[in-house]
C-alpha positions as MATLAB code, in Angstrom:
seq = 'MAEIDRSCRGPVLLLAVTGAWWLVVASGLAELASIKLHAPGMLANCAWLTYGRVHPAAWNAFAYGFATPVGLGVAAWLMCRLAGACLLGGRTIALATLLWNAGLLLGVLGILGGDSTGLPTLELPTYASPSLFLAYLGIAVWVVLAFHQRRQAAVYVSEWYLLGGLFSFPWLYSAANLLAVFYPLRGVLQAATQAWYAHGLLTLWFTSLSLAVIFYLGPKLTGVPVPSRSLATFGFWTLALFGSLGGLTRYSGGPFPVWMTSLSVVAEVLTVVPVVAVGLNLVGVWRGQAATVKASPPLWFATAALVAFLVAGVLGALNALPSISRVTHFTLVTPALDLLNLQGMVALALLGAL';
ca = [
     -26.648  -59.108   19.800;
     -29.763  -60.575   20.869;
     -29.487  -57.943   23.984;
     -29.193  -54.638   21.734;
     -32.262  -56.218   19.767;
     -33.956  -56.534   22.859;
     -33.283  -52.963   23.377;
     -34.343  -51.976   20.971;
     -37.880  -53.456   19.656;
     -39.933  -51.520   21.808;
     -38.822  -47.949   20.757;
     -38.409  -48.797   17.282;
     -41.300  -50.620   17.056;
     -43.824  -47.407   17.994;
     -41.905  -45.393   15.892;
     -42.059  -47.637   12.667;
     -45.716  -48.405   13.618;
     -46.431  -44.084   13.934;
     -44.543  -43.490   10.602;
     -46.861  -46.046    8.808;
     -50.116  -44.699   10.019;
     -48.441  -40.980    8.556;
     -47.739  -42.991    5.046;
     -50.591  -44.217    4.806;
     -52.382  -40.690    5.784;
     -49.611  -39.098    3.566;
     -50.335  -41.032    0.260;
     -54.354  -39.980    0.361;
     -53.970  -36.794    1.034;
     -51.278  -36.753   -2.288;
     -53.813  -38.925   -4.125;
     -56.407  -36.088   -3.267;
     -54.108  -33.119   -4.804;
     -53.412  -35.614   -7.762;
     -56.566  -35.909   -8.485;
     -57.788  -31.783   -7.641;
     -54.744  -30.961  -10.160;
     -57.223  -32.206  -13.227;
     -59.840  -32.209  -11.342;
     -60.111  -28.895   -9.488;
     -63.844  -28.205   -8.848;
     -63.691  -31.705   -6.705;
     -64.963  -30.776   -3.135;
     -64.195  -27.502   -3.768;
     -66.707  -26.186   -1.517;
     -64.776  -27.242    1.263;
     -61.779  -24.958    2.166;
     -60.229  -27.741    4.434;
     -59.800  -29.644    1.086;
     -58.443  -27.255   -1.613;
     -55.391  -28.340   -3.261;
     -53.287  -24.708   -1.662;
     -53.620  -26.928    1.988;
     -54.100  -30.163    0.599;
     -50.039  -30.748   -0.862;
     -48.473  -29.040    2.173;
     -50.301  -31.150    4.474;
     -49.531  -34.217    2.200;
     -46.209  -32.986    2.500;
     -45.352  -32.433    6.135;
     -47.285  -35.770    6.611;
     -44.866  -37.964    4.548;
     -41.649  -35.713    5.218;
     -42.249  -35.574    9.380;
     -44.634  -37.972    9.480;
     -43.015  -41.226    7.787;
     -39.565  -40.487    7.295;
     -38.376  -38.615   10.134;
     -40.161  -40.674   12.899;
     -38.686  -44.424   10.908;
     -35.321  -43.038    9.608;
     -34.770  -42.004   13.779;
     -36.316  -46.004   14.526;
     -33.936  -47.283   11.885;
     -31.146  -45.049   12.930;
     -31.117  -46.130   16.960;
     -31.591  -49.748   15.314;
     -28.027  -49.213   13.317;
     -26.452  -47.724   16.112;
     -26.786  -50.117   18.635;
     -25.577  -52.537   16.504;
     -22.671  -51.197   14.405;
     -21.849  -49.657   18.415;
     -22.282  -52.887   20.239;
     -24.067  -51.127   22.635;
     -27.564  -51.034   23.804;
     -30.260  -48.360   23.375;
     -30.932  -46.765   26.860;
     -34.063  -43.959   27.458;
     -36.222  -46.795   25.772;
     -38.991  -44.682   28.051;
     -38.396  -41.507   26.851;
     -38.132  -42.383   23.347;
     -41.536  -43.263   23.749;
     -42.595  -40.676   25.095;
     -40.982  -38.517   23.015;
     -41.892  -40.228   19.779;
     -46.298  -39.275   21.492;
     -45.225  -35.798   21.433;
     -43.790  -36.105   17.764;
     -47.386  -37.363   16.476;
     -49.038  -34.800   18.637;
     -47.332  -32.219   17.261;
     -47.389  -33.279   13.893;
     -51.150  -34.302   13.871;
     -51.960  -30.605   15.523;
     -49.792  -28.809   12.991;
     -51.353  -30.644    9.779;
     -55.151  -29.804   11.330;
     -53.428  -26.682   11.510;
     -52.412  -26.253    8.095;
     -55.616  -28.124    6.761;
     -57.332  -24.940    8.777;
     -55.652  -22.234    6.933;
     -52.885  -21.681    9.534;
     -49.770  -22.724    7.331;
     -46.699  -20.196    7.275;
     -46.983  -20.117    3.507;
     -43.044  -21.069    3.597;
     -42.418  -24.551    1.591;
     -41.136  -27.372    4.064;
     -41.830  -25.182    7.110;
     -45.588  -24.866    6.517;
     -45.955  -26.384    9.995;
     -48.192  -23.172   12.447;
     -45.754  -21.670   15.063;
     -47.836  -24.156   17.864;
     -46.850  -27.565   16.523;
     -43.473  -26.899   15.280;
     -41.738  -26.177   19.021;
     -43.137  -29.718   19.915;
     -40.963  -31.381   17.357;
     -37.877  -29.835   17.694;
     -38.155  -31.551   21.640;
     -39.309  -34.621   20.861;
     -36.562  -34.564   18.092;
     -34.124  -34.425   20.872;
     -35.672  -36.992   23.372;
     -35.320  -39.441   20.191;
     -31.947  -38.232   19.049;
     -29.720  -37.720   22.358;
     -29.972  -41.594   23.255;
     -29.488  -42.474   19.292;
     -25.837  -40.683   19.627;
     -24.832  -41.504   23.334;
     -24.956  -44.990   22.039;
     -22.674  -44.054   20.020;
     -20.285  -42.981   22.956;
     -21.133  -46.375   24.072;
     -19.454  -48.471   21.458;
     -17.096  -51.196   22.012;
     -14.753  -51.319   19.503;
     -12.299  -47.884   18.291;
     -13.043  -48.188   14.684;
     -15.854  -46.016   13.347;
     -18.185  -47.673   10.133;
     -19.081  -45.603    7.269;
     -22.674  -45.956    7.562;
     -22.306  -44.381   11.849;
     -20.806  -41.214    9.586;
     -24.072  -40.413    7.830;
     -25.548  -41.661   11.189;
     -23.847  -39.037   13.229;
     -24.078  -36.020   10.336;
     -27.603  -36.851    9.881;
     -28.503  -36.542   13.206;
     -26.597  -33.515   14.196;
     -27.592  -31.984   10.829;
     -31.073  -32.153   11.482;
     -31.845  -29.772   15.061;
     -29.021  -26.954   13.327;
     -31.636  -27.288   10.316;
     -34.688  -26.668   11.689;
     -34.115  -24.367   14.614;
     -32.453  -22.021   12.614;
     -34.857  -22.001   10.127;
     -37.671  -21.538   12.082;
     -36.310  -18.956   14.188;
     -34.746  -16.903   10.966;
     -37.885  -17.861    8.543;
     -40.864  -18.284   11.043;
     -40.699  -16.688   14.464;
     -38.242  -14.057   13.733;
     -38.524  -13.419    9.414;
     -35.682  -11.827    8.380;
     -36.338   -8.921    5.785;
     -36.907   -9.201    1.928;
     -35.317  -11.953    0.300;
     -33.773  -13.124    2.703;
     -36.514  -15.135    4.145;
     -37.265  -17.108    0.955;
     -32.975  -17.656    1.211;
     -33.356  -18.979    4.388;
     -36.371  -21.334    3.312;
     -34.571  -22.401    0.318;
     -31.451  -23.104    2.365;
     -33.738  -25.891    4.578;
     -34.938  -27.037    2.180;
     -32.040  -28.422    0.314;
     -29.999  -28.703    3.270;
     -33.403  -31.064    4.972;
     -33.078  -32.736    1.605;
     -28.971  -33.879    1.408;
     -28.168  -33.428    4.862;
     -30.431  -35.122    6.715;
     -32.761  -37.831    4.581;
     -29.579  -38.248    2.134;
     -27.198  -39.213    5.103;
     -30.201  -41.414    6.627;
     -30.427  -43.250    3.006;
     -26.754  -43.404    2.500;
     -26.237  -44.538    6.402;
     -29.234  -47.648    5.121;
     -27.389  -48.307    1.745;
     -23.432  -48.548    3.117;
     -24.984  -51.118    6.364;
     -27.144  -53.395    4.158;
     -24.836  -53.583    0.886;
     -22.297  -54.919    2.691;
     -23.208  -56.870    5.268;
     -26.295  -58.720    2.900;
     -23.759  -59.522    0.263;
     -20.638  -60.040    2.145;
     -18.312  -57.686    0.112;
     -17.126  -54.911    2.384;
     -16.636  -51.213    1.538;
     -13.705  -50.996   -0.733;
     -12.592  -47.959   -0.343;
     -12.258  -46.307    3.121;
     -10.677  -43.098    1.646;
     -13.204  -42.876   -1.231;
     -15.725  -43.521    1.452;
     -14.492  -40.388    3.538;
     -14.018  -38.077    0.505;
     -17.834  -38.675   -0.232;
     -18.987  -37.908    3.154;
     -17.229  -34.740    3.465;
     -17.849  -33.805   -0.158;
     -21.393  -34.096    0.414;
     -21.705  -32.493    4.147;
     -19.480  -29.675    1.792;
     -21.662  -29.149   -0.331;
     -25.203  -30.286    0.385;
     -26.900  -27.096    2.279;
     -25.588  -24.387   -0.375;
     -27.124  -25.168   -2.718;
     -30.909  -24.395   -2.362;
     -31.638  -20.801   -4.560;
     -31.152  -22.774   -7.352;
     -34.805  -23.857   -6.154;
     -35.184  -19.725   -7.051;
     -32.865  -19.081  -10.160;
     -33.427  -15.475  -11.363;
     -34.474  -13.961   -8.544;
     -34.658  -10.647   -6.853;
     -30.928  -12.270   -4.706;
     -27.269  -11.389   -5.045;
     -25.697  -12.747   -7.677;
     -22.587  -14.105   -5.611;
     -25.437  -16.190   -3.039;
     -26.892  -17.254   -6.842;
     -23.887  -18.476   -8.269;
     -22.461  -19.926   -4.983;
     -25.353  -22.323   -4.864;
     -25.080  -22.873   -8.420;
     -21.392  -24.055   -8.699;
     -22.549  -26.196   -5.401;
     -25.187  -27.890   -6.615;
     -23.029  -29.190   -9.397;
     -20.408  -29.917   -7.443;
     -22.813  -32.379   -5.269;
     -22.712  -35.059   -7.833;
     -18.257  -35.290   -6.845;
     -20.172  -37.094   -4.251;
     -23.137  -38.833   -5.556;
     -20.224  -39.869   -8.122;
     -18.095  -40.953   -5.648;
     -20.681  -43.315   -3.344;
     -21.121  -45.135   -6.646;
     -18.354  -45.744   -7.719;
     -17.409  -47.100   -4.262;
     -20.647  -49.123   -3.861;
     -20.209  -50.783   -7.128;
     -17.486  -52.827   -5.933;
     -19.911  -53.614   -3.101;
     -23.202  -54.867   -5.647;
     -20.878  -56.146   -8.467;
     -21.363  -60.258   -9.605;
     -24.003  -59.693   -6.486;
     -26.992  -60.546   -8.760;
     -28.025  -64.197   -7.386;
     -27.687  -62.835   -4.050;
     -30.030  -59.848   -4.801;
     -32.439  -61.585   -6.105;
     -32.545  -63.662   -2.995;
     -32.969  -60.506   -0.736;
     -36.087  -58.495   -0.243;
     -33.805  -55.521    1.507;
     -31.337  -55.580   -1.332;
     -33.752  -55.011   -3.506;
     -34.685  -52.110   -1.836;
     -31.123  -51.221   -0.997;
     -30.523  -51.432   -4.849;
     -33.430  -49.183   -6.192;
     -32.763  -46.367   -3.434;
     -29.015  -46.645   -4.434;
     -30.127  -45.801   -8.300;
     -32.440  -43.266   -7.257;
     -29.680  -41.586   -5.380;
     -27.466  -41.691   -8.352;
     -30.052  -40.079  -10.653;
     -31.406  -37.654   -8.859;
     -28.359  -36.444   -8.250;
     -26.850  -36.328  -11.669;
     -29.898  -34.829  -12.716;
     -30.504  -31.934   -9.583;
     -26.967  -31.153  -10.757;
     -27.414  -30.831  -14.636;
     -30.765  -29.191  -13.445;
     -28.729  -26.335  -11.768;
     -27.216  -25.485  -14.746;
     -27.908  -22.133  -15.861;
     -28.450  -22.933  -19.614;
     -30.694  -25.697  -18.360;
     -32.547  -23.780  -15.712;
     -33.907  -21.179  -17.841;
     -35.667  -23.933  -19.723;
     -37.535  -26.087  -16.396;
     -37.419  -22.809  -13.784;
     -41.194  -22.715  -13.094;
     -42.010  -25.963  -14.229;
     -42.550  -29.590  -11.870;
     -38.815  -30.074  -13.071;
     -37.391  -29.205   -9.337;
     -40.665  -30.975   -7.703;
     -40.243  -34.466   -9.037;
     -36.319  -34.426   -8.597;
     -37.115  -33.655   -5.020;
     -40.133  -36.316   -5.165;
     -37.432  -39.224   -6.811;
     -35.152  -38.135   -3.466;
     -37.916  -38.728   -1.035;
     -40.168  -41.543   -2.326;
     -37.477  -42.984   -4.437;
     -34.114  -43.149   -2.185;
     -35.698  -42.174    1.188;
     -38.371  -44.567    1.308;
     -37.007  -47.405   -0.429;
     -34.011  -47.389    1.652;
     -36.082  -46.865    5.042;
     -38.229  -49.486    3.994;
     -35.743  -51.963    3.203;
     -33.771  -51.447    6.972;
     -37.393  -52.398    8.431;
];
């Protein structure tokens, strides 16, 4: 195990340090955007710091600067430990990390300079996003290779979620950029693609990373195995099935074909199924472990991340119901749920792993 940790040390540390730097940047930009909501005259003469530019810059800095690189670093460390294999390609991962950060820096500056695409979650200019995609491949390939070199036939629950997330992100990112940015579809289909990506990024990429961490830290630090592998399998596949289909609930009532919005509502409501499955399974791990949790800082983060996942999952399913969405539509409810997922579940899970 010491040899495995040594192989991960350099690449994971580089991803974590750069991610921490972007977390500070994102927090500063988000604070500025929050202040400008109630003091719009602040720095009003500086076009680079208008709310319409600062807010998306903050989101991209957090999602692509902190959560994704740190998530990749955590994924590499977890995969190697669970597979019992050393991490190969350390220099390639380091170069890919530098490419990722250079592309993101160029993209965030482009957003602040007015070159945003105008599509939520896809705001990075066209001259920045390809470098992120290439850099991701330069890192993720080695993580998947570590799984391929595993020493035992059994596959742990955390490995399911890691692989699911690692294969989901390039599919989501490439398809959304091609169909919504580089060669945009006509009419409402461009907005439908953007909504599909925004929802899939949260459920299939970030949620998968977070659950991988929670399913690892809980049993590892409490000494209690996951009670039901069958229930874990059910939760994983139902999340994969329904996770990417609920995007159009964000544009409920918009000019979309009825079957598309109806499918999204049904899928989003049914995401409560994997939420309940994961919750019931992990309750068995946490039951009677109050003293252990109290003595273990990583478990504080994992516990808070799990609670955020459960609360956000239930509230998201309720918010998709037409009777409720008619009241919450065009309000800050949906952005608030996104923040609960990103800053409550994803950030806390990753910080616990670090």
